[in-house]
C-alpha positions as MATLAB code, in Angstrom:
seq = 'XXXXXXXXXXXXXXXXXXXXXXXXXXXXXXXXXXXXXXXXXXXXXXXXXXXXXXXXXXXXXXXXXXXXXXXXXXXXXXXXXXXXXXXXXXXXXXXXXXXXXXXXXXXXXXXXXXXXXXXXXXXXXXXXXXXXXXXXXXXXXXXXXXXXXXXXXXXXXXXXXXXXXXXXXXXXXXXXXXXXXXXXXXXXXXXXXXXXXX';
ca = [
     -17.620  106.355  -76.256;
     -17.630  103.164  -74.251;
     -14.171  101.545  -74.237;
     -15.763   98.134  -74.805;
     -17.230   99.480  -78.052;
     -13.915  101.039  -79.063;
     -12.169   97.681  -78.539;
     -14.283   96.211  -81.345;
     -12.950   98.682  -83.912;
     -10.170   98.079  -86.414;
      -8.432  100.521  -88.772;
     -11.283  100.378  -91.303;
     -14.188  100.597  -88.866;
     -12.414  103.251  -86.778;
     -12.616  105.689  -89.700;
     -16.376  105.200  -89.906;
     -16.696  105.567  -86.131;
     -14.694  108.801  -86.243;
     -16.826  110.199  -89.077;
     -19.983  109.258  -87.188;
     -18.744  110.922  -83.981;
     -17.492  113.991  -85.833;
     -20.843  114.306  -87.578;
     -22.686  114.176  -84.271;
     -20.395  116.774  -82.670;
     -20.595  118.983  -85.771;
     -24.402  118.900  -85.616;
     -24.244  120.005  -81.988;
     -21.756  122.772  -82.831;
     -23.972  123.949  -85.703;
     -27.155  124.243  -83.638;
     -28.473  127.802  -83.964;
     -29.142  128.040  -80.222;
     -26.348  128.838  -77.789;
     -25.203  125.546  -76.265;
     -23.751  125.125  -72.782;
     -21.834  122.175  -71.383;
     -22.546  122.079  -67.632;
     -19.658  120.011  -66.241;
     -20.244  118.918  -62.646;
     -17.785  116.002  -62.352;
     -15.381  114.079  -64.627;
     -15.535  115.097  -68.287;
     -13.100  112.948  -70.236;
     -12.644  111.647  -73.758;
     -15.926  111.729  -75.661;
     -17.496  113.814  -72.887;
     -14.784  116.439  -73.338;
     -15.256  116.295  -77.114;
     -18.964  116.971  -76.565;
     -18.132  119.890  -74.257;
     -15.740  121.299  -76.887;
     -18.575  121.220  -79.440;
     -20.654  123.486  -77.170;
     -20.428  127.272  -77.240;
     -19.763  127.639  -73.525;
     -18.353  125.305  -70.892;
     -19.235  125.889  -67.227;
     -17.717  123.736  -64.491;
     -18.107  122.909  -60.819;
     -14.954  123.170  -58.690;
     -14.795  119.362  -58.396;
     -14.846  118.849  -62.189;
     -11.856  117.346  -63.978;
     -11.632  117.768  -67.728;
      -9.411  116.298  -70.402;
      -8.680  114.108  -73.381;
      -7.008  110.940  -72.016;
      -7.203  108.918  -75.238;
      -3.400  108.643  -75.578;
      -3.393  106.639  -72.345;
      -5.267  103.866  -74.204;
      -3.366  104.127  -77.478;
      -5.483  106.487  -79.536;
      -6.264  110.158  -80.031;
      -9.512  112.106  -79.762;
     -11.297  111.238  -83.000;
     -14.724  112.830  -82.707;
     -13.463  116.344  -83.439;
     -11.678  116.827  -80.126;
      -8.223  117.159  -81.657;
      -9.375  119.714  -84.234;
     -11.499  121.685  -81.778;
      -8.786  121.778  -79.115;
      -6.270  123.204  -81.605;
      -8.784  125.698  -83.058;
     -10.239  126.832  -79.733;
      -7.184  126.756  -77.487;
      -4.139  126.693  -79.774;
      -1.413  124.179  -80.413;
       0.410  124.645  -77.103;
      -2.660  123.776  -75.035;
      -3.683  121.018  -77.456;
      -0.277  119.388  -77.080;
      -0.497  119.487  -73.298;
      -4.024  118.069  -73.153;
      -3.698  115.419  -75.843;
      -0.091  114.261  -75.445;
      -0.243  113.972  -71.647;
      -3.846  112.807  -71.486;
      -4.136  114.472  -68.088;
      -7.476  115.438  -66.586;
      -7.237  119.054  -65.492;
      -8.830  120.372  -62.322;
     -11.535  122.935  -63.109;
      -9.371  125.866  -61.942;
      -6.599  124.895  -64.387;
      -9.151  124.391  -67.169;
     -10.422  127.926  -66.527;
      -6.902  129.359  -66.580;
      -6.173  127.926  -70.050;
      -9.598  128.791  -71.490;
     -10.984  125.257  -71.664;
     -13.925  126.329  -69.488;
     -15.550  129.750  -69.258;
     -16.434  129.785  -65.552;
     -16.030  127.661  -62.427;
     -18.582  127.652  -59.607;
     -18.485  126.264  -56.067;
     -19.888  122.736  -55.996;
     -22.862  123.715  -53.839;
     -23.703  126.704  -56.073;
     -23.086  125.064  -59.446;
     -26.715  124.978  -60.584;
     -27.245  128.613  -59.583;
     -24.094  129.632  -61.447;
     -25.216  127.873  -64.629;
     -28.717  129.347  -64.300;
     -27.175  132.809  -63.930;
     -25.312  132.408  -67.229;
     -28.476  131.181  -68.946;
     -30.479  134.106  -67.570;
     -27.793  136.535  -68.777;
     -27.784  134.955  -72.250;
     -31.556  135.318  -72.441;
     -31.180  139.093  -72.017;
     -29.147  139.223  -75.236;
     -30.755  139.598  -78.651;
     -31.557  136.114  -79.976;
     -31.039  136.823  -83.678;
     -27.767  138.624  -82.920;
     -26.563  135.640  -80.841;
     -27.418  133.245  -83.682;
     -25.699  135.497  -86.227;
     -22.616  135.823  -84.025;
     -22.443  132.062  -83.491;
     -22.738  131.335  -87.208;
     -20.096  133.971  -88.018;
     -17.643  132.798  -85.346;
     -17.902  129.240  -86.632;
     -17.209  130.449  -90.167;
     -14.328  132.704  -89.111;
     -12.588  129.861  -87.308;
     -12.088  128.212  -90.695;
     -11.413  131.148  -93.033;
      -8.514  133.255  -94.190;
      -8.318  136.873  -92.973;
      -9.729  138.639  -96.052;
     -12.681  136.270  -96.320;
     -13.196  136.538  -92.577;
     -13.382  140.344  -92.670;
     -15.871  140.226  -95.576;
     -17.994  137.678  -93.720;
     -17.915  139.837  -90.600;
     -19.084  142.910  -92.530;
     -22.000  141.017  -94.106;
     -23.013  139.443  -90.796;
     -22.875  142.859  -89.107;
     -25.191  144.241  -91.775;
     -27.549  141.270  -91.471;
     -28.169  142.110  -87.812;
     -29.985  145.229  -88.948;
     -32.447  143.168  -90.987;
     -33.666  141.548  -87.757;
     -34.742  144.838  -86.200;
     -32.895  143.967  -83.011;
     -30.375  146.831  -83.188;
     -33.228  149.378  -83.173;
     -34.760  147.822  -80.037;
     -31.378  147.293  -78.392;
     -30.202  150.865  -78.931;
     -33.579  152.323  -77.906;
     -33.537  150.259  -74.711;
     -29.965  151.346  -73.963;
     -30.807  155.023  -74.452;
     -34.037  154.651  -72.431;
     -32.098  152.830  -69.662;
     -34.465  149.837  -69.759;
     -34.096  146.146  -70.559;
     -34.528  145.308  -74.216;
     -37.824  143.628  -75.123;
     -36.551  140.745  -77.214;
     -39.096  138.421  -78.687;
     -37.367  135.206  -77.579;
     -39.091  132.906  -75.096;
     -38.069  133.517  -71.499;
     -37.115  130.925  -68.931;
     -39.835  130.050  -66.464;
];
């Protein structure tokens, strides 16, 4: 968010702003498609919260990533606090949020904040490579896995294991396991029915 806009908030309007931002980030996180944050430079505050709402985060070497809100007297309020704790654990969340530091891409990779780092001059090719690899994976299985992972992040163990079993079984309804296993045994690429990149 723009700091000038944030300056206009008070305790009452800040709650509404947070709910609005959380709703937006939750809609992004709930998209059935696999989402990728391609981070080529600074990714701070709301930008980092957006990246955390994505399934994968890919960065250029020059990128710096973090949640500096405490440096201006607030905390991440658009889901960044919750997502940082859930995705990276309390230790990492404390470091990122309490210090407000922007991490170099290599450090972000080391702690799991990003999934890959590419040289600056090969960033686009690196991102395209990940996209191409994702497109070779069964689309219904990816959607099922994404939905299940999101659910498991919020559930107790017994419920999580039940949900996993049902999601595993639902993959078979798509027909993708039959094609995937046949392709594996035939030593050929699977013929998924998802659109391919041009």
